[in-house]
């Protein structure tokens, strides 16, 4: 988040005609497509108005309301909205139907004695206001913008971000802020993954699952630990429309559907995992249709996402899977929507006989190859897991996206070194990066996820707007997006840090048999961040230790184990010098969770945990925190 300070008006010394210099291209994000530099600067300050033309005043009033609100936060004054010709220092918004070259999301921004934004649509005009405001934020005084003309438009119609709220519920207030965050960087597609489940536990009927829409038709289907009402979804979409963002709903079935099978156990497959609907039973497809029939009217989006991810790959199951896709798609189209799905048609036999009028999120070439998909007639969205998946705190896929690599090397047309398309291929609609909350049982919160998304959003925005070679190095780009922040109206705090009273290990350094450093290194055990963790292979003995900094009396160690990644047998040892160790306690019945190990008070500087036998199913020893007390 960036703070936008209230600054006093500053006098600007303008260059004389003999001294006139051509202004450099503003370093906004995403980079503008065309810049025709002028000389001198325009001051935006108290007294400026937001001017509309009478023919388009009603259409552009919502855009005007947003820029007025944002100017108040950025520059510290409230500009009146008027239907009038602009005067010096004003901001003018116009609809111009003749601007065919820039499409429905492009805009022209002319900065001279006043600033004029012209576009074919309200969305294009809104994106122009983002550029103008970013120019203001990049000025240390939040007052001046360079004179010149910008002509800007996106090369890709889908510039997306997907958030898994099915496994991990996040309140609507965060989604509302995210449409502002996305609009700030001209990202336009916010996909909500509205149902899912982590791995199925020992008892599938009581394993955790999420379904986040409040159903009147099937009230027992809705999750009790968090859901969205129709009014919350309507408010979100109204806000998103003002910020150039579309809300794409996703209900995932026939796999990833534990919430559905728990609600209707008779529809559970006998031979497949218990989160798979039995597609040999016609009632399964009918049930999914009934769910969509209730919720399609909630959403104004022209398209919906049916999931259809990772269903069983045997040929018999694949036959019924293809039938499911065709029937559900036909039903949704009959309700006036177009359809998206995850790429998985290559598993079990290919897409023969499947409707081609579906947009496919291509995420793993082994499940559906992007070259094959285009040759088969599908339009595709680049959602490649190797580049674009964030799985918080999991230790597989990315925890942080490799934004520097993406910035310098990736384009929406690149799926791998040998799977790429021409930049102008109309079958590649754009791209989308995703947050998958697989580790829903871990104690992370929205602020933790936001910290991971923050550098990814502007980076993907840069590449999805034009896909062209960048004109600044990554270091400069990263510096710019830190100044630009999350945008006005977005106020998401830092992730929580807990310094538990008396914990002698907090903030100290440690050592380990494996993963000494890095994102999942041993020092994560002492940082007070609830979800950060250390992990190592549990198929062999492992150890971790902490240096308390000085010899102190201690008698208790508290271990916060990660879910299903605990040691059933371990011992606790202490040392004064870090070389000679004394075992003070041993456990042979560890059962995970939060374990307190007590022992006779001893003087020690170092504490070590030796893990010899795993107790969980994860194949890892993993701890969130190692705490030491007097």
Coordinates of C-alpha atoms in Angstrom, one line a residue:
X1 CA 0.0 0.0 0.0
X2 CA 1.2 3.5 -0.7
X3 CA 0.3 6.5 1.4
X4 CA -0.7 9.6 -0.7
X5 CA 0.4 12.6 1.4
X6 CA -1.4 16.0 1.3
X7 CA 1.0 18.4 -0.2
X8 CA 0.9 22.2 -0.5
X9 CA 0.8 23.8 -4.0
X10 CA 4.3 24.3 -5.5
X11 CA 5.3 26.9 -7.9
X12 CA 6.6 25.5 -11.2
X13 CA 9.3 27.3 -13.2
X14 CA 8.4 26.7 -16.9
X15 CA 11.0 26.6 -19.7
X16 CA 11.1 29.5 -22.1
X17 CA 10.5 28.7 -25.8
X18 CA 14.3 28.7 -26.4
X19 CA 14.7 26.3 -23.5
X20 CA 11.9 24.0 -24.4
X21 CA 12.6 20.3 -24.0
X22 CA 10.6 17.4 -25.2
X23 CA 9.2 15.5 -22.2
X24 CA 10.2 11.9 -21.6
X25 CA 7.6 9.2 -21.7
X26 CA 5.9 8.8 -18.3
X27 CA 6.9 5.6 -16.5
X28 CA 3.4 4.4 -15.7
X29 CA 2.4 0.7 -15.4
X30 CA 1.6 -0.8 -17.8
X31 CA 3.8 1.0 -20.2
X32 CA 1.9 3.2 -22.6
X33 CA 2.0 2.2 -26.3
X34 CA 2.5 5.6 -27.9
X35 CA 3.9 8.9 -26.5
X36 CA 4.2 12.2 -28.3
X37 CA 6.1 14.4 -25.9
X38 CA 5.3 18.1 -25.5
X39 CA 7.1 20.8 -23.5
X40 CA 6.3 22.0 -20.0
X41 CA 4.0 20.7 -17.4
X42 CA 0.3 20.9 -16.3
X43 CA -0.4 21.5 -12.6
X44 CA -3.4 19.7 -11.2
X45 CA -4.4 21.4 -7.9
X46 CA -7.3 22.8 -5.9
X47 CA -9.7 24.6 -8.3
X48 CA -9.4 21.9 -11.0
X49 CA -12.7 20.5 -12.2
X50 CA -13.7 17.2 -13.8
X51 CA -15.6 18.3 -17.0
X52 CA -18.0 16.1 -19.0
X53 CA -19.7 16.8 -22.3
X54 CA -23.5 16.8 -22.3
X55 CA -24.0 13.9 -24.8
X56 CA -21.9 11.5 -22.7
X57 CA -22.3 13.0 -19.2
X58 CA -24.5 10.2 -18.0
X59 CA -22.2 7.4 -19.3
X60 CA -19.1 9.0 -17.9
X61 CA -20.4 10.1 -14.5
X62 CA -19.3 6.9 -12.7
X63 CA -15.8 7.4 -14.1
X64 CA -15.8 11.0 -13.0
X65 CA -16.9 9.9 -9.5
X66 CA -14.0 7.5 -9.2
X67 CA -11.4 10.0 -10.3
X68 CA -12.8 12.6 -7.9
X69 CA -12.6 10.2 -5.0
X70 CA -9.0 9.2 -6.0
X71 CA -7.8 12.8 -6.5
X72 CA -8.9 13.5 -2.9
X73 CA -6.7 10.7 -1.6
X74 CA -3.8 11.4 -3.9
X75 CA -3.7 15.2 -4.1
X76 CA -5.7 16.2 -1.1
X77 CA -8.5 18.2 -2.8
X78 CA -12.1 17.4 -4.1
X79 CA -12.8 18.4 -7.6
X80 CA -16.3 19.3 -8.7
X81 CA -18.0 17.4 -11.6
X82 CA -19.4 19.8 -14.1
X83 CA -21.0 19.6 -17.6
X84 CA -19.0 22.3 -19.2
X85 CA -16.1 23.1 -21.5
X86 CA -12.7 22.7 -19.8
X87 CA -10.6 25.6 -18.6
X88 CA -6.9 25.7 -17.8
X89 CA -6.0 23.0 -15.2
X90 CA -9.2 21.0 -15.6
X91 CA -9.6 17.3 -16.4
X92 CA -12.0 16.6 -19.3
X93 CA -13.6 13.2 -20.0
X94 CA -15.1 12.5 -23.5
X95 CA -16.5 9.7 -25.6
X96 CA -15.3 9.7 -29.1
X97 CA -16.8 7.0 -31.4
X98 CA -14.3 7.7 -34.1
X99 CA -11.3 6.2 -32.3
X100 CA -11.5 2.8 -34.0
X101 CA -7.8 2.0 -33.8
X102 CA -7.6 1.8 -30.0
X103 CA -10.6 -0.6 -29.6
X104 CA -13.1 -0.6 -26.7
X105 CA -10.5 -0.4 -23.9
X106 CA -8.0 2.1 -25.4
X107 CA -7.9 5.8 -24.8
X108 CA -6.1 9.0 -25.8
X109 CA -4.8 11.4 -23.1
X110 CA -3.8 14.8 -24.2
X111 CA -2.1 17.1 -21.7
X112 CA -1.8 20.7 -22.6
X113 CA -3.5 23.7 -20.8
X114 CA -5.9 21.1 -19.5
X115 CA -6.0 17.2 -19.6
X116 CA -8.4 15.5 -22.0
X117 CA -9.1 11.8 -22.0
X118 CA -11.0 10.5 -25.0
X119 CA -12.2 6.9 -25.5
X120 CA -14.9 4.9 -27.3
X121 CA -16.2 3.6 -24.0
X122 CA -16.4 4.4 -20.3
X123 CA -13.9 1.6 -19.7
X124 CA -11.4 3.1 -22.0
X125 CA -11.9 6.5 -20.3
X126 CA -11.4 4.9 -16.9
X127 CA -8.1 3.4 -18.0
X128 CA -7.0 6.8 -19.1
X129 CA -7.7 8.2 -15.7
X130 CA -5.5 5.5 -14.2
X131 CA -2.6 6.7 -16.4
X132 CA -3.2 10.4 -15.4
X133 CA -3.3 9.5 -11.7
X134 CA -0.2 7.4 -11.9
X135 CA 1.6 10.3 -13.5
X136 CA 0.6 12.4 -10.5
X137 CA 1.7 9.7 -8.0
X138 CA 5.1 9.5 -9.7
X139 CA 5.6 13.2 -9.2
X140 CA 7.0 13.8 -5.7
X141 CA 4.7 16.8 -5.2
X142 CA 1.6 15.0 -6.5
X143 CA 0.8 18.0 -8.5
X144 CA 2.3 18.1 -12.0
X145 CA 2.1 15.9 -15.1
X146 CA 4.1 16.2 -18.3
X147 CA 2.5 17.8 -21.4
X148 CA 2.2 15.5 -24.4
X149 CA -0.2 13.0 -25.9
X150 CA -0.7 9.4 -25.1
X151 CA -2.3 6.8 -27.4
X152 CA -2.8 3.6 -25.5
X153 CA -4.6 0.3 -25.9
X154 CA -4.3 -3.3 -24.8
X155 CA -3.1 -6.1 -27.0
X156 CA -4.9 -8.8 -25.1
X157 CA -8.6 -8.8 -24.1
X158 CA -8.1 -11.1 -21.1
X159 CA -5.8 -9.7 -18.4
X160 CA -6.7 -11.8 -15.4
X161 CA -6.2 -12.8 -11.8
X162 CA -7.8 -15.8 -10.1
X163 CA -8.3 -16.1 -6.4
X164 CA -9.2 -19.5 -4.7
X165 CA -11.8 -18.5 -2.1
X166 CA -13.2 -22.0 -2.2
X167 CA -10.5 -23.5 -0.1
X168 CA -9.7 -20.4 1.9
X169 CA -12.5 -17.9 2.5
X170 CA -11.7 -14.2 2.3
X171 CA -14.4 -11.6 3.3
X172 CA -16.1 -9.5 0.6
X173 CA -14.3 -6.3 1.9
X174 CA -11.0 -7.7 0.5
X175 CA -12.6 -8.6 -2.9
X176 CA -13.9 -5.0 -3.1
X177 CA -10.4 -3.6 -2.6
X178 CA -9.0 -6.0 -5.1
X179 CA -11.1 -4.7 -8.0
X180 CA -9.6 -1.3 -7.3
X181 CA -6.1 -2.8 -7.1
X182 CA -6.7 -4.6 -10.5
X183 CA -8.2 -1.5 -12.1
X184 CA -5.2 0.6 -11.0
X185 CA -3.0 -1.6 -13.3
X186 CA -5.6 -2.1 -16.0
X187 CA -6.2 -5.7 -15.2
X188 CA -9.7 -6.6 -16.3
X189 CA -10.7 -10.2 -15.3
X190 CA -11.1 -11.2 -11.6
X191 CA -12.0 -14.9 -11.5
X192 CA -13.4 -16.3 -8.2
X193 CA -12.8 -20.0 -7.6
X194 CA -15.9 -20.4 -5.5
X195 CA -15.8 -24.0 -4.4
X196 CA -13.1 -26.6 -3.7
X197 CA -11.5 -28.8 -1.1
X198 CA -7.9 -29.5 0.1
X199 CA -6.8 -33.2 0.2
X200 CA -9.5 -35.5 1.5
X201 CA -8.9 -36.7 5.1
X202 CA -9.5 -40.1 6.6
X203 CA -13.2 -39.5 6.7
X204 CA -14.4 -37.9 3.5
X205 CA -17.8 -37.0 4.9
X206 CA -16.2 -34.7 7.5
X207 CA -13.2 -33.4 5.5
X208 CA -13.0 -29.7 4.9
X209 CA -14.7 -28.3 1.8
X210 CA -15.9 -24.9 0.7
X211 CA -18.9 -23.6 -1.2
X212 CA -19.0 -19.8 -1.0
X213 CA -22.4 -18.7 -2.4
X214 CA -25.4 -18.5 -0.2
X215 CA -27.9 -20.9 -1.7
X216 CA -31.6 -20.7 -1.1
X217 CA -32.4 -23.7 -3.2
X218 CA -29.8 -25.8 -1.4
X219 CA -29.1 -24.1 2.0
X220 CA -27.1 -27.0 3.4
X221 CA -24.6 -26.7 0.5
X222 CA -23.3 -23.3 1.6
X223 CA -20.2 -23.3 3.8
X224 CA -20.8 -22.3 7.4
X225 CA -17.4 -20.7 7.9
X226 CA -17.7 -18.1 5.2
X227 CA -19.9 -17.3 2.2
X228 CA -21.1 -14.4 0.0
X229 CA -24.7 -13.2 -0.2
X230 CA -26.3 -12.1 -3.4
X231 CA -26.2 -8.5 -2.3
X232 CA -22.4 -8.7 -1.6
X233 CA -21.8 -10.2 -5.1
X234 CA -24.0 -7.5 -6.7
X235 CA -22.1 -4.7 -4.8
X236 CA -18.8 -6.3 -5.9
X237 CA -19.8 -6.3 -9.5
X238 CA -21.1 -2.8 -9.4
X239 CA -17.8 -1.6 -8.0
X240 CA -15.9 -3.8 -10.5
X241 CA -17.8 -2.3 -13.4
X242 CA -16.7 1.2 -12.3
X243 CA -13.1 0.0 -12.2
X244 CA -12.9 -1.7 -15.6
X245 CA -13.0 -5.2 -14.1
X246 CA -15.2 -8.2 -14.9
X247 CA -16.1 -10.7 -12.2
X248 CA -15.9 -14.3 -13.6
X249 CA -17.6 -16.9 -11.3
X250 CA -16.2 -20.4 -11.3
X251 CA -18.0 -23.4 -9.8
X252 CA -15.7 -26.4 -10.1
X253 CA -17.1 -29.8 -10.9
X254 CA -17.3 -32.8 -11.5
X255 CA -14.0 -33.2 -9.6
X256 CA -12.9 -30.8 -6.8
X257 CA -16.5 -31.1 -5.8
X258 CA -16.4 -32.5 -2.2
X259 CA -18.9 -29.8 -1.1
X260 CA -21.4 -31.2 -3.6
X261 CA -20.8 -34.9 -2.8
X262 CA -21.0 -34.2 1.0
X263 CA -24.4 -32.5 0.4
X264 CA -25.6 -35.3 -2.0
X265 CA -23.7 -38.5 -0.9
X266 CA -25.7 -40.6 -3.3
X267 CA -24.0 -38.8 -6.2
X268 CA -20.5 -39.9 -5.1
X269 CA -18.6 -42.2 -7.4
X270 CA -18.0 -45.7 -6.1
X271 CA -14.6 -46.1 -7.9
X272 CA -13.2 -42.6 -8.0
X273 CA -12.1 -40.2 -5.2
X274 CA -14.9 -39.0 -3.0
X275 CA -14.7 -35.4 -4.4
X276 CA -15.7 -36.8 -7.8
X277 CA -19.3 -36.8 -8.9
X278 CA -20.6 -40.1 -10.3
X279 CA -21.2 -39.1 -14.0
X280 CA -22.8 -42.4 -14.8
X281 CA -25.7 -41.2 -12.6
X282 CA -27.8 -38.7 -14.7
X283 CA -28.7 -36.9 -11.4
X284 CA -25.2 -35.7 -11.0
X285 CA -25.4 -33.5 -14.2
X286 CA -28.9 -32.5 -13.2
X287 CA -27.7 -31.3 -9.8
X288 CA -24.9 -29.2 -11.3
X289 CA -27.4 -27.6 -13.7
X290 CA -29.7 -26.8 -10.8
X291 CA -26.8 -25.1 -9.0
X292 CA -25.9 -23.0 -12.1
X293 CA -29.6 -22.2 -12.6
X294 CA -29.7 -20.5 -9.2
X295 CA -26.5 -18.6 -9.5
X296 CA -26.2 -17.5 -13.2
X297 CA -28.7 -14.7 -12.5
X298 CA -26.3 -13.4 -9.8
X299 CA -23.6 -12.5 -12.3
X300 CA -23.5 -9.9 -15.0
X301 CA -20.4 -11.4 -16.6
X302 CA -20.9 -12.5 -20.2
X303 CA -19.0 -15.7 -19.3
X304 CA -18.8 -18.2 -16.5
X305 CA -16.2 -20.9 -15.7
X306 CA -17.3 -24.5 -15.2
X307 CA -14.0 -25.7 -13.7
X308 CA -14.0 -29.3 -15.1
X309 CA -10.5 -29.7 -13.8
X310 CA -8.6 -33.0 -13.1
X311 CA -11.4 -35.5 -13.5
X312 CA -10.4 -39.2 -13.7
X313 CA -8.4 -40.1 -16.8
X314 CA -9.5 -43.7 -17.5
X315 CA -11.3 -44.1 -20.8
X316 CA -14.6 -45.0 -19.4
X317 CA -14.7 -42.0 -17.0
X318 CA -13.5 -39.7 -19.8
X319 CA -16.4 -40.7 -22.0
X320 CA -18.8 -39.6 -19.3
X321 CA -16.7 -36.5 -18.6
X322 CA -17.0 -35.3 -22.2
X323 CA -20.8 -35.9 -22.0
X324 CA -20.8 -33.8 -18.8
X325 CA -19.0 -30.9 -20.4
X326 CA -21.3 -30.8 -23.4
X327 CA -24.5 -31.0 -21.4
X328 CA -23.4 -28.4 -18.8
X329 CA -22.1 -26.0 -21.5
X330 CA -25.4 -26.3 -23.5
X331 CA -27.3 -25.5 -20.4
X332 CA -25.2 -22.4 -19.6
X333 CA -25.4 -21.2 -23.1
X334 CA -29.2 -21.5 -23.0
X335 CA -29.0 -19.0 -20.2
X336 CA -27.1 -16.5 -22.3
X337 CA -23.5 -17.0 -21.1
X338 CA -20.4 -18.2 -22.8
X339 CA -18.2 -20.9 -21.1
X340 CA -14.7 -21.3 -19.9
X341 CA -13.0 -24.4 -18.5
X342 CA -9.6 -25.7 -17.3
X343 CA -7.6 -27.6 -19.9
X344 CA -7.8 -31.3 -19.2
X345 CA -9.2 -32.8 -22.3
X346 CA -6.1 -34.7 -23.3
X347 CA -6.3 -37.0 -20.2
X348 CA -8.2 -40.2 -21.0
X349 CA -8.6 -39.8 -24.7
X350 CA -8.7 -36.2 -26.1
X351 CA -11.4 -33.7 -27.0
X352 CA -13.2 -35.6 -29.8
X353 CA -16.9 -34.9 -29.6
X354 CA -16.5 -32.0 -27.2
X355 CA -18.0 -28.6 -27.9
X356 CA -15.3 -26.3 -29.4
X357 CA -17.1 -23.1 -28.4
X358 CA -15.4 -23.0 -25.0
X359 CA -12.5 -20.8 -23.9
X360 CA -9.8 -23.0 -22.3
X361 CA -7.5 -22.0 -19.5
X362 CA -4.4 -23.9 -20.6
X363 CA -2.4 -24.6 -17.4
X364 CA -0.5 -27.9 -17.9
X365 CA 0.4 -29.1 -21.4
X366 CA 0.3 -32.7 -20.3
X367 CA -3.4 -32.4 -19.7
X368 CA -4.1 -30.3 -22.8
X369 CA -1.4 -29.0 -25.1
X370 CA -1.8 -25.4 -26.2
X371 CA -0.8 -26.0 -29.8
X372 CA -3.2 -28.9 -30.0
X373 CA -6.0 -26.9 -28.4
X374 CA -5.7 -24.1 -31.0
X375 CA -5.5 -26.6 -33.8
X376 CA -8.7 -28.2 -32.4
X377 CA -10.5 -24.9 -32.6
X378 CA -10.3 -23.6 -29.1
X379 CA -9.5 -20.1 -27.9
X380 CA -7.1 -20.2 -25.0
X381 CA -5.9 -18.2 -22.0
X382 CA -2.4 -18.7 -20.9
X383 CA -2.5 -19.9 -17.2
X384 CA 0.6 -22.0 -17.3
X385 CA 1.3 -23.4 -13.9
X386 CA 5.1 -23.3 -14.3
X387 CA 5.0 -19.5 -14.7
X388 CA 1.8 -18.3 -13.2
X389 CA 0.7 -20.3 -10.1
X390 CA 1.1 -19.1 -6.6
X391 CA 0.4 -21.7 -3.9
X392 CA 1.1 -20.0 -0.6
X393 CA 3.4 -21.7 1.9
X394 CA 3.1 -25.1 0.1
X395 CA 6.7 -25.6 -0.9
X396 CA 5.7 -26.7 -4.4
X397 CA 4.9 -24.4 -7.3
X398 CA 5.8 -20.8 -6.6
X399 CA 5.3 -19.1 -3.2
X400 CA 6.3 -15.9 -5.0
X401 CA 6.1 -15.6 -8.8
X402 CA 9.5 -15.1 -10.5
X403 CA 8.5 -11.6 -11.5
X404 CA 12.0 -10.6 -12.8
X405 CA 12.0 -13.6 -15.1
X406 CA 8.5 -13.0 -16.3
X407 CA 9.2 -9.3 -16.9
X408 CA 12.3 -10.0 -19.0
X409 CA 11.3 -13.3 -20.8
X410 CA 7.6 -14.2 -20.7
X411 CA 4.8 -13.1 -23.0
X412 CA 1.1 -14.3 -23.1
X413 CA 2.0 -16.3 -26.2
X414 CA 4.8 -18.2 -24.5
X415 CA 3.9 -21.5 -22.8
X416 CA 7.4 -23.0 -23.0
X417 CA 10.5 -22.8 -25.2
X418 CA 8.9 -25.0 -27.8
X419 CA 5.3 -24.1 -27.3
X420 CA 4.7 -20.5 -28.4
X421 CA 2.5 -18.5 -30.7
X422 CA 3.0 -15.4 -32.8
X423 CA 2.3 -12.2 -30.9
X424 CA -0.7 -11.4 -33.0
X425 CA -2.3 -14.9 -32.9
X426 CA -6.1 -14.2 -32.2
X427 CA -6.5 -17.6 -30.6
X428 CA -4.5 -16.5 -27.5
X429 CA -6.8 -14.2 -25.6
X430 CA -4.4 -13.3 -22.9
X431 CA -3.3 -14.6 -19.6
X432 CA -4.2 -15.1 -16.0
X433 CA -2.1 -15.7 -12.8
X434 CA -3.6 -17.7 -10.0
X435 CA -3.5 -18.0 -6.2
X436 CA -4.4 -21.6 -5.2
X437 CA -5.0 -22.0 -1.4
X438 CA -4.2 -25.7 -1.3
X439 CA -2.9 -25.4 2.3
X440 CA -6.2 -24.1 3.6
X441 CA -5.5 -25.6 7.0
X442 CA -2.4 -23.4 7.4
X443 CA -2.9 -20.2 9.5
X444 CA -2.4 -17.7 6.7
X445 CA -4.7 -14.7 6.2
X446 CA -5.5 -12.4 3.3
X447 CA -2.6 -10.0 4.2
X448 CA -0.2 -13.0 3.7
X449 CA -1.7 -13.7 0.2
X450 CA -1.6 -10.0 -0.7
X451 CA 2.1 -9.8 0.1
X452 CA 2.7 -12.5 -2.5
X453 CA 0.3 -10.9 -5.1
X454 CA 1.7 -7.4 -4.8
X455 CA 4.7 -7.7 -7.1
X456 CA 2.9 -10.1 -9.4
X457 CA 0.0 -7.8 -10.3
X458 CA 1.9 -5.0 -11.9
X459 CA 4.3 -7.4 -13.6
X460 CA 1.5 -9.4 -15.2
X461 CA -0.3 -6.1 -16.1
X462 CA 2.8 -4.9 -17.9
X463 CA 3.0 -8.1 -20.0
X464 CA -0.7 -8.6 -20.6
X465 CA -1.4 -5.0 -21.7
X466 CA 0.9 -5.1 -24.7
X467 CA 3.2 -8.1 -24.5
X468 CA 5.9 -6.0 -26.2
X469 CA 9.5 -5.7 -25.2
X470 CA 9.9 -3.6 -22.1
X471 CA 11.6 -0.2 -22.2
X472 CA 13.1 -0.1 -18.7
X473 CA 15.0 -2.6 -16.7
X474 CA 13.4 -4.7 -14.0
X475 CA 15.1 -2.8 -11.2
X476 CA 13.6 0.5 -12.4
X477 CA 10.2 -1.2 -13.0
X478 CA 10.2 -2.6 -9.4
X479 CA 11.1 0.8 -8.0
X480 CA 8.2 2.4 -9.9
X481 CA 5.6 -0.1 -8.8
X482 CA 6.7 0.3 -5.2
X483 CA 5.9 4.0 -5.6
X484 CA 2.6 3.4 -7.4
X485 CA 1.6 0.8 -4.7
X486 CA -1.8 -0.8 -4.7
X487 CA -3.7 2.3 -5.8
X488 CA -6.1 4.7 -4.2
X489 CA -8.7 3.2 -2.0
X490 CA -6.7 0.0 -1.3
X491 CA -5.6 -0.2 2.3
X492 CA -4.5 -3.8 3.1
X493 CA -2.2 -4.0 6.1
X494 CA 0.9 -6.0 6.6
X495 CA 0.8 -9.7 7.5
X496 CA 0.6 -10.2 11.3
X497 CA 3.6 -11.0 13.4
X498 CA 3.2 -12.5 16.8
X499 CA 5.9 -12.1 19.5
X500 CA 4.4 -14.5 22.1
X501 CA 5.3 -13.3 25.6
X502 CA 8.3 -15.1 27.0
X503 CA 9.3 -16.9 23.8
X504 CA 13.1 -16.7 23.9
X505 CA 13.5 -18.0 20.4
X506 CA 11.7 -15.1 18.7
X507 CA 13.9 -13.3 16.2
X508 CA 16.9 -15.6 16.8
X509 CA 18.9 -17.6 14.3
X510 CA 18.9 -21.3 13.8
X511 CA 20.5 -24.3 12.0
X512 CA 19.1 -27.4 10.3
X513 CA 20.0 -30.6 8.7
X514 CA 18.2 -29.5 5.5
X515 CA 16.9 -26.1 4.2
X516 CA 19.3 -23.9 6.1
X517 CA 18.2 -20.9 4.1
X518 CA 15.5 -19.8 1.6
X519 CA 11.8 -19.3 1.6
X520 CA 11.3 -22.4 3.7
X521 CA 14.6 -22.2 5.6
X522 CA 15.0 -22.8 9.3
X523 CA 14.9 -19.1 10.3
X524 CA 11.2 -19.1 9.4
X525 CA 10.7 -21.0 12.7
X526 CA 11.6 -17.8 14.7
X527 CA 9.9 -15.0 12.7
X528 CA 6.6 -14.9 14.5
X529 CA 4.7 -15.2 11.2
X530 CA 2.0 -17.9 11.8
X531 CA 2.1 -19.5 8.3
X532 CA 5.8 -19.4 7.4
X533 CA 7.5 -22.7 8.0
X534 CA 10.5 -25.0 7.7
X535 CA 10.2 -28.4 6.1
X536 CA 12.4 -31.3 5.1
X537 CA 12.2 -34.8 3.8
X538 CA 10.7 -37.1 6.5
X539 CA 12.1 -40.3 4.9
X540 CA 15.3 -39.8 6.8
X541 CA 16.2 -38.2 10.2
X542 CA 16.3 -34.5 10.4
X543 CA 17.1 -31.9 13.0
X544 CA 16.7 -28.2 13.7
X545 CA 18.3 -26.0 16.4
X546 CA 18.1 -22.4 17.7
X547 CA 20.7 -20.2 19.2
X548 CA 19.1 -18.2 22.0
X549 CA 22.1 -15.8 22.1
X550 CA 23.1 -16.4 25.7
X551 CA 22.9 -19.1 28.4
X552 CA 19.5 -18.9 30.0
X553 CA 17.4 -21.1 32.3
X554 CA 14.8 -23.0 30.2
X555 CA 12.2 -25.7 31.0
X556 CA 9.7 -25.8 28.1
X557 CA 9.7 -26.1 24.3
X558 CA 6.6 -25.5 22.2
X559 CA 6.4 -27.0 18.7
X560 CA 3.8 -25.9 16.1
X561 CA 3.7 -28.7 13.6
X562 CA 2.3 -28.3 10.1
X563 CA -0.8 -30.4 9.2
X564 CA 0.0 -34.1 8.7
X565 CA 3.8 -33.3 8.6
X566 CA 4.8 -34.0 12.2
X567 CA 7.3 -36.3 13.9
X568 CA 5.9 -39.1 16.0
X569 CA 9.3 -39.8 17.5
X570 CA 11.7 -37.0 18.4
X571 CA 13.9 -35.8 21.2
X572 CA 14.8 -32.4 22.6
X573 CA 18.4 -31.7 23.5
X574 CA 20.2 -28.6 25.0
X575 CA 23.7 -27.3 24.8
X576 CA 25.8 -24.5 26.3
X577 CA 28.4 -24.4 23.5
X578 CA 26.5 -25.8 20.5
X579 CA 28.9 -28.8 20.4
X580 CA 28.1 -30.9 23.5
X581 CA 24.5 -31.9 23.7
X582 CA 22.4 -33.3 26.6
X583 CA 19.0 -34.9 25.8
X584 CA 16.4 -33.5 28.2
X585 CA 13.2 -35.1 26.8
X586 CA 12.1 -37.8 24.3
X587 CA 8.7 -38.4 22.6
X588 CA 7.6 -41.6 21.1
X589 CA 3.9 -40.7 20.7
X590 CA 3.9 -37.3 19.0
X591 CA 0.6 -36.5 17.3
X592 CA 1.1 -33.2 15.7
X593 CA -0.7 -29.9 16.2
X594 CA 0.7 -27.7 18.9
X595 CA 2.9 -29.8 21.3
X596 CA 4.4 -28.6 24.5
X597 CA 7.5 -30.5 25.7
X598 CA 8.4 -30.0 29.4
X599 CA 11.6 -30.9 31.1
X600 CA 13.6 -30.2 34.2
X601 CA 14.9 -26.6 34.3
X602 CA 18.3 -26.5 32.7
X603 CA 20.8 -23.8 31.7
X604 CA 21.3 -23.7 27.9
X605 CA 22.1 -21.4 25.0
X606 CA 21.1 -23.9 22.2
X607 CA 18.0 -26.0 21.8
X608 CA 17.8 -28.8 19.3
X609 CA 15.0 -31.1 18.0
X610 CA 16.0 -34.4 16.5
X611 CA 13.2 -36.0 14.4
X612 CA 13.5 -39.7 13.7
X613 CA 10.1 -41.0 12.6
X614 CA 7.3 -39.3 10.8
X615 CA 3.8 -39.4 12.0
X616 CA 1.9 -37.5 9.3
X617 CA 1.0 -38.5 5.8
X618 CA 2.8 -35.6 4.0
X619 CA 6.2 -37.2 3.7
X620 CA 7.7 -34.1 5.5
X621 CA 8.8 -33.0 8.8
X622 CA 7.5 -29.4 9.0
X623 CA 7.2 -26.8 11.7
X624 CA 5.6 -23.4 11.7
X625 CA 7.3 -22.3 14.9
X626 CA 9.8 -23.5 17.5
X627 CA 9.3 -21.6 20.7
X628 CA 11.5 -21.8 23.9
X629 CA 10.4 -20.7 27.3
X630 CA 11.9 -20.3 30.8

